[in-house]
GROMACS .gro file of C-alpha atoms in nm:
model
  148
    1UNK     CA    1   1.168   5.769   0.644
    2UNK     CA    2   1.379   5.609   0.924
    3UNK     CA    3   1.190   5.310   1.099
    4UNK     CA    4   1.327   5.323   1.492
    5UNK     CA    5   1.321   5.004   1.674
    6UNK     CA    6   0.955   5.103   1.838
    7UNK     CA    7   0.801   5.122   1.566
    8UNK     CA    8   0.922   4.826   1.465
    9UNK     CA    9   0.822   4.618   1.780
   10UNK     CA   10   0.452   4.788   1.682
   11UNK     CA   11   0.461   4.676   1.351
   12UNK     CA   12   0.539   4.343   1.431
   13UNK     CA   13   0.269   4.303   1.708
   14UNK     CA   14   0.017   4.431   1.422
   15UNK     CA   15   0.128   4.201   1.159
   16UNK     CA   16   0.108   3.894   1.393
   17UNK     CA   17  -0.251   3.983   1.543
   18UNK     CA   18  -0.360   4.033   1.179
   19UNK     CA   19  -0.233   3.663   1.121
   20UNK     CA   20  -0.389   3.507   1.398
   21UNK     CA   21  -0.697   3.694   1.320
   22UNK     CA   22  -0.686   3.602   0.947
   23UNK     CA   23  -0.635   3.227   1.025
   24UNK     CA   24  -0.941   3.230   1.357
   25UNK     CA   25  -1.173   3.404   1.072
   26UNK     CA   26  -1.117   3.143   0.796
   27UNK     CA   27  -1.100   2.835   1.019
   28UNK     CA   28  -1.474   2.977   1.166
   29UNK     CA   29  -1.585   3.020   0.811
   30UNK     CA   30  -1.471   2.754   0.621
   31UNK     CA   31  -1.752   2.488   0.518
   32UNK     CA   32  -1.494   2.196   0.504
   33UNK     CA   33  -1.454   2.179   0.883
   34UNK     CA   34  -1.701   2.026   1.116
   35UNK     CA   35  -1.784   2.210   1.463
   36UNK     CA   36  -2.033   1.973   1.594
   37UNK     CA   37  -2.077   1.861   1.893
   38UNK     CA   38  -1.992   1.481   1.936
   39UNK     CA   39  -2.311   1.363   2.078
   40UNK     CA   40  -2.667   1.567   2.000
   41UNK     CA   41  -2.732   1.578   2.341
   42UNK     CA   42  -2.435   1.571   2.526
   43UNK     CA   43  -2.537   1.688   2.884
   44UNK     CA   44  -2.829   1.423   2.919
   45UNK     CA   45  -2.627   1.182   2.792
   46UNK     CA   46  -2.362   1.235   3.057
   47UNK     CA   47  -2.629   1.201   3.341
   48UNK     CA   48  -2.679   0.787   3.268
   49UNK     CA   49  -2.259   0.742   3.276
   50UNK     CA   50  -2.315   0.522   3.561
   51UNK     CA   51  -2.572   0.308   3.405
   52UNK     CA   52  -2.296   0.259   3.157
   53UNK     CA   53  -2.065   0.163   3.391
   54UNK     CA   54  -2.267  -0.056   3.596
   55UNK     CA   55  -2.398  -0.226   3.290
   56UNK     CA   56  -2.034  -0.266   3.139
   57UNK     CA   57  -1.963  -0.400   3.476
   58UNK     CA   58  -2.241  -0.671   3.508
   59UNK     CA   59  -2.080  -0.793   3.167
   60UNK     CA   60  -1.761  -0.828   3.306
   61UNK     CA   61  -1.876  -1.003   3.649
   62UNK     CA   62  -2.106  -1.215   3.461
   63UNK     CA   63  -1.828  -1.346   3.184
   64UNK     CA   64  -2.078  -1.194   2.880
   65UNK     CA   65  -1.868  -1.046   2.713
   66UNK     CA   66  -1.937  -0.978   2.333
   67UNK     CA   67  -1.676  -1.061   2.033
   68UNK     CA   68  -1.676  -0.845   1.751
   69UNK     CA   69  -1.481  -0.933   1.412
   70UNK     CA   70  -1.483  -0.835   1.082
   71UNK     CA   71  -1.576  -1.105   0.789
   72UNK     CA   72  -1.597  -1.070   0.436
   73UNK     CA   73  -1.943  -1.029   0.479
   74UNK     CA   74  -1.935  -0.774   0.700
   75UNK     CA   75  -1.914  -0.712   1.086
   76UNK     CA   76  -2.011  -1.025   1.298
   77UNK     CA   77  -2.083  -1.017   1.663
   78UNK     CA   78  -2.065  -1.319   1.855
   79UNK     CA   79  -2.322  -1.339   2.174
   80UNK     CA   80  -2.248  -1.637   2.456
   81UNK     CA   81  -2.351  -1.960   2.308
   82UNK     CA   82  -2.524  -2.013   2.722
   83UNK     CA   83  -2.784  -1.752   2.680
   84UNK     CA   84  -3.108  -1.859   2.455
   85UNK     CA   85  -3.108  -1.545   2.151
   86UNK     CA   86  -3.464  -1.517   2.142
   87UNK     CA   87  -3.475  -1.376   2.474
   88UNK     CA   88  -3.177  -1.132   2.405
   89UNK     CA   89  -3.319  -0.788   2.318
   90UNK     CA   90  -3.147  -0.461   2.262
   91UNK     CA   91  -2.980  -0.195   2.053
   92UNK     CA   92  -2.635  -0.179   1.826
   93UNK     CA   93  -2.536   0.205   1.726
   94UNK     CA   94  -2.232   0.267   1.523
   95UNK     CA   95  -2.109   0.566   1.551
   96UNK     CA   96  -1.894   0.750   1.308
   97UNK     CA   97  -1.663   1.051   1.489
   98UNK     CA   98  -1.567   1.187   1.139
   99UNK     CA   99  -1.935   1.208   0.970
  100UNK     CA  100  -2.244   1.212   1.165
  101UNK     CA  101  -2.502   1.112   0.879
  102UNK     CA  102  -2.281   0.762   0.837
  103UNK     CA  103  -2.413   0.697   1.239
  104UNK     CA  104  -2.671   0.430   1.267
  105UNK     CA  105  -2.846   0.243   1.555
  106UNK     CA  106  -3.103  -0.053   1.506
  107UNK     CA  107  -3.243  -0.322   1.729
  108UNK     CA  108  -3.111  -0.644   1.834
  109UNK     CA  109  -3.317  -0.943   1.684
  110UNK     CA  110  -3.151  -1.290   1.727
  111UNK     CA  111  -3.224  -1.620   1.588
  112UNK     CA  112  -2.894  -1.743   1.666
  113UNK     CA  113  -2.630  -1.676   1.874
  114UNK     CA  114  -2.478  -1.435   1.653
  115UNK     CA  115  -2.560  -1.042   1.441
  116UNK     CA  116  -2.428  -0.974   1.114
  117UNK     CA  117  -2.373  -0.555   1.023
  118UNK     CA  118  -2.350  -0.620   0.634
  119UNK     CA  119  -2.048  -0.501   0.469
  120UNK     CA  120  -2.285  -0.241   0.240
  121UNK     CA  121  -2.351  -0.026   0.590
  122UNK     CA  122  -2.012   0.029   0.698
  123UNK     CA  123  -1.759   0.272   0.501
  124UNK     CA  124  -1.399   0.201   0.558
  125UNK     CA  125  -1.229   0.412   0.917
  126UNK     CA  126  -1.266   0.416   1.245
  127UNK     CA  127  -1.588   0.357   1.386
  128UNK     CA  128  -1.703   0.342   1.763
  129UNK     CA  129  -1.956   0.057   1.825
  130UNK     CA  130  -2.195   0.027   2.149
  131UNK     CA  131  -2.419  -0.280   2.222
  132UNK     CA  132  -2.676  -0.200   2.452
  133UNK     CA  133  -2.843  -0.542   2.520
  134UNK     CA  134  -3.055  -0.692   2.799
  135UNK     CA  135  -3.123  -1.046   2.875
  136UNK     CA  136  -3.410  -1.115   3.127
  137UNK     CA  137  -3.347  -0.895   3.405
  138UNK     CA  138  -2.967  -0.812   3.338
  139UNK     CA  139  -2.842  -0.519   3.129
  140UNK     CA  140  -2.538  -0.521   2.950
  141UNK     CA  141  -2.301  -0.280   2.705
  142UNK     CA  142  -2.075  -0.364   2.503
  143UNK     CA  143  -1.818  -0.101   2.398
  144UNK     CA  144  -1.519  -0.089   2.137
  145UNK     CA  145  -1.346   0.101   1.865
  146UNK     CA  146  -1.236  -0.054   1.539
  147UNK     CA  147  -1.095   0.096   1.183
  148UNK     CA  148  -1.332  -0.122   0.945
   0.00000   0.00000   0.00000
């Protein structure tokens, strides 16, 4: 049988929507690969932006800004020495953008002027951290991404 150059052109639209199909139907059925979304509740979230940005903001006009390192004990964040830690209250979530059961979020509770994440929490990569914290009237975040 003689193959004219039509049929080929046919054939070789069928064999390359049968590879695109085979590679959409494994990629949408294979376990290994994560199609979450990023945040649980994405939309909602996305309505309080600008409280982020205002409180990011009053950090920024008010020189409290945060410093985050990493120790051998684990993560330390530094608070400003001028604000009394008792009266500092808040939240820390970690956030993981590979695994969402390594994400964790706990209140602020200060005897000093600094918060130690131990090392045990934190699994080595990239992590994004937010520090939601208020002191008397004032709200502040505290954003940043770090490979730990």
């Amino acid at each position: 049988m003689k193959i004219n150059w039509g049929t080929g052109i046919v054939l070789a639209f069928i064999g390359f929507i049968s590879f695109i199909l085979y590679f959409v139907f494994r990629m949408s059925t294979d376990d290994r690969a994560n199609h979450d979304l990023v945040t649980e509740e994405y939309y909602k979230k996305e309505l309080s932006y600008q409280q982020e940005i205002d409180a990011s903001n009053m950090a920024t006009e008010m020189d409290a800004n945060l410093k985050v390192e990493k120790t051998d004990e684990g993560l330390m964040i530094y608070f400003p020495e001028r604000f009394d830690p008792k009266k500092i209250s808040g939240t820390v979530s970690l956030y993981r953008p590979s695994n969402k059961h390594l994400d964790t979020s706990f209140p602020i509770s200060l005897s000093k002027t600094h918060l130690l994440i131990p090392d045990n929490r934190l699994v080595d990569g990239r992590w994004d951290i937010s520090i939601n914290w208020k002191y008397g009237d004032n709200s502040f975040l505290h954003k940043q991404k770090l490979v730990y």
